[in-house]
Amino acid sequence: MNFTVLTIFPEMFSLLLGGGIIKRAIERRSISVEPIDIRDFAKDRHRTVDDRPYGGGCGMVMKPEPVTKAIQHAKEQGPEAYTILLTPQGRVFNQGVAQGLAGHTRLILVCGRYEGIDERVREHIDDELSIGDYVLTGGELAAMVVIDAVSRLIPGTLGSEDSAREDSFSAGLLEYPQYTRPRSFKGSDVPEVLLSGDHGTIKRWRRQASLFRTVLERPDLLMEQPLTTDDIEFMKKLRQDIKSIIGKHSTAS
Ligand code: ADE
């Protein structure tokens, strides 16, 4: 997977490229990340990339020429590239979107800045992504989020292929609790079942712990999720337990 990032702050990407799993993936050549400075495509000696909005209003708008020239340049390196604008107006990025993007071989990520980008740039864009319903000062952090989430799905990036397959959102549920040594930490013990060596029981306990977390924190995820009869039985029992607790407290008060 090749990522080309068009930005006016290419130095921001040294944070992502300087260490950890992404750096190792680049060294192993499972991915490449190339930040390109949009200012290199400005035509004046001040390297201007923004201007005042037609119609008035506060803030500056990114000019269309440097951005579209930068996109053209990036496309020349690989015309099969899929071009994405990072913007709060985009569709919301999630694990499913990351999996879809991992199927491409080349992504061009265009980072918007200032109050926005000239509307005519959109003609050169295949997709628009937002990393959440809040407004950042620019698309750079969003591009880094996309690069990180997509990269770990590319074979060879993670040490073990299982880590990507088994994690929270790929399985459609939140992840079960994990423990490592020591067995007892400040009075809190590792659940007995995990020490049993009984793989079947551990698997079932983990599934139910995942279901429990998902019911509490993200019940919306369960609407889309195929559930087994064992899952349903577990949730019915949970519902019964909750009802009994509520019943006990309402008779007490
Ligand atoms: N640029 C500014 N805010 C953003 C967001 N939430 N997602 C993607 N790009 C952005």
CSV table of N, CA and C and ligand atoms in Angstrom, one decimal, residues 86-88 112 129-139 142, ligand 1:
chain,number,residue,atom,x,y,z
A,86,LEU,N,-9.7,14.8,3.4
A,86,LEU,CA,-10.0,14.7,4.8
A,86,LEU,C,-10.8,16.0,5.2
A,87,THR,N,-12.0,15.8,5.6
A,87,THR,CA,-12.8,17.0,5.9
A,87,THR,C,-13.9,16.6,6.9
A,88,PRO,N,-14.3,17.5,7.8
A,88,PRO,CA,-15.4,17.2,8.7
A,88,PRO,C,-16.8,16.9,7.9
A,112,GLY,N,-7.1,19.2,4.1
A,112,GLY,CA,-7.6,20.6,4.0
A,112,GLY,C,-7.1,21.4,5.2
A,129,LEU,N,-13.6,11.9,3.7
A,129,LEU,CA,-13.7,11.2,5.0
A,129,LEU,C,-13.5,12.1,6.2
A,130,SER,N,-14.3,11.9,7.2
A,130,SER,CA,-14.2,12.6,8.5
A,130,SER,C,-13.8,11.6,9.5
A,131,ILE,N,-13.0,11.9,10.5
A,131,ILE,CA,-12.7,10.9,11.6
A,131,ILE,C,-13.6,11.1,12.8
A,132,GLY,N,-14.6,12.0,12.7
A,132,GLY,CA,-15.6,12.1,13.8
A,132,GLY,C,-16.2,13.5,13.7
A,133,ASP,N,-17.3,13.6,14.5
A,133,ASP,CA,-18.1,14.9,14.4
A,133,ASP,C,-17.5,15.9,15.3
A,134,TYR,N,-16.3,16.4,14.9
A,134,TYR,CA,-15.7,17.5,15.6
A,134,TYR,C,-14.8,18.2,14.6
A,135,VAL,N,-14.4,19.4,14.8
A,135,VAL,CA,-13.6,20.1,13.8
A,135,VAL,C,-12.1,20.3,14.3
A,136,LEU,N,-11.2,19.7,13.5
A,136,LEU,CA,-9.8,19.9,13.8
A,136,LEU,C,-9.3,21.1,13.0
A,137,THR,N,-8.0,21.5,13.3
A,137,THR,CA,-7.5,22.7,12.6
A,137,THR,C,-7.1,22.3,11.2
A,138,GLY,N,-7.0,21.0,10.9
A,138,GLY,CA,-6.7,20.6,9.5
A,138,GLY,C,-6.8,19.1,9.4
A,139,GLY,N,-6.6,18.6,8.2
A,139,GLY,CA,-6.9,17.2,7.9
A,139,GLY,C,-5.7,16.3,8.3
A,142,ALA,N,-6.2,13.7,10.9
A,142,ALA,CA,-7.2,12.7,10.3
A,142,ALA,C,-6.5,11.8,9.3
B,1,ADE,N1,-10.5,18.3,9.2
B,1,ADE,C1,-11.0,19.0,10.2
B,1,ADE,N2,-11.7,18.3,11.0
B,1,ADE,C2,-11.7,17.0,10.5
B,1,ADE,C3,-12.3,15.8,10.8
B,1,ADE,N3,-13.1,15.7,11.9
B,1,ADE,N4,-12.1,14.7,10.1
B,1,ADE,C4,-11.3,14.8,9.0
B,1,ADE,N5,-10.7,16.0,8.6
B,1,ADE,C5,-10.9,17.1,9.3
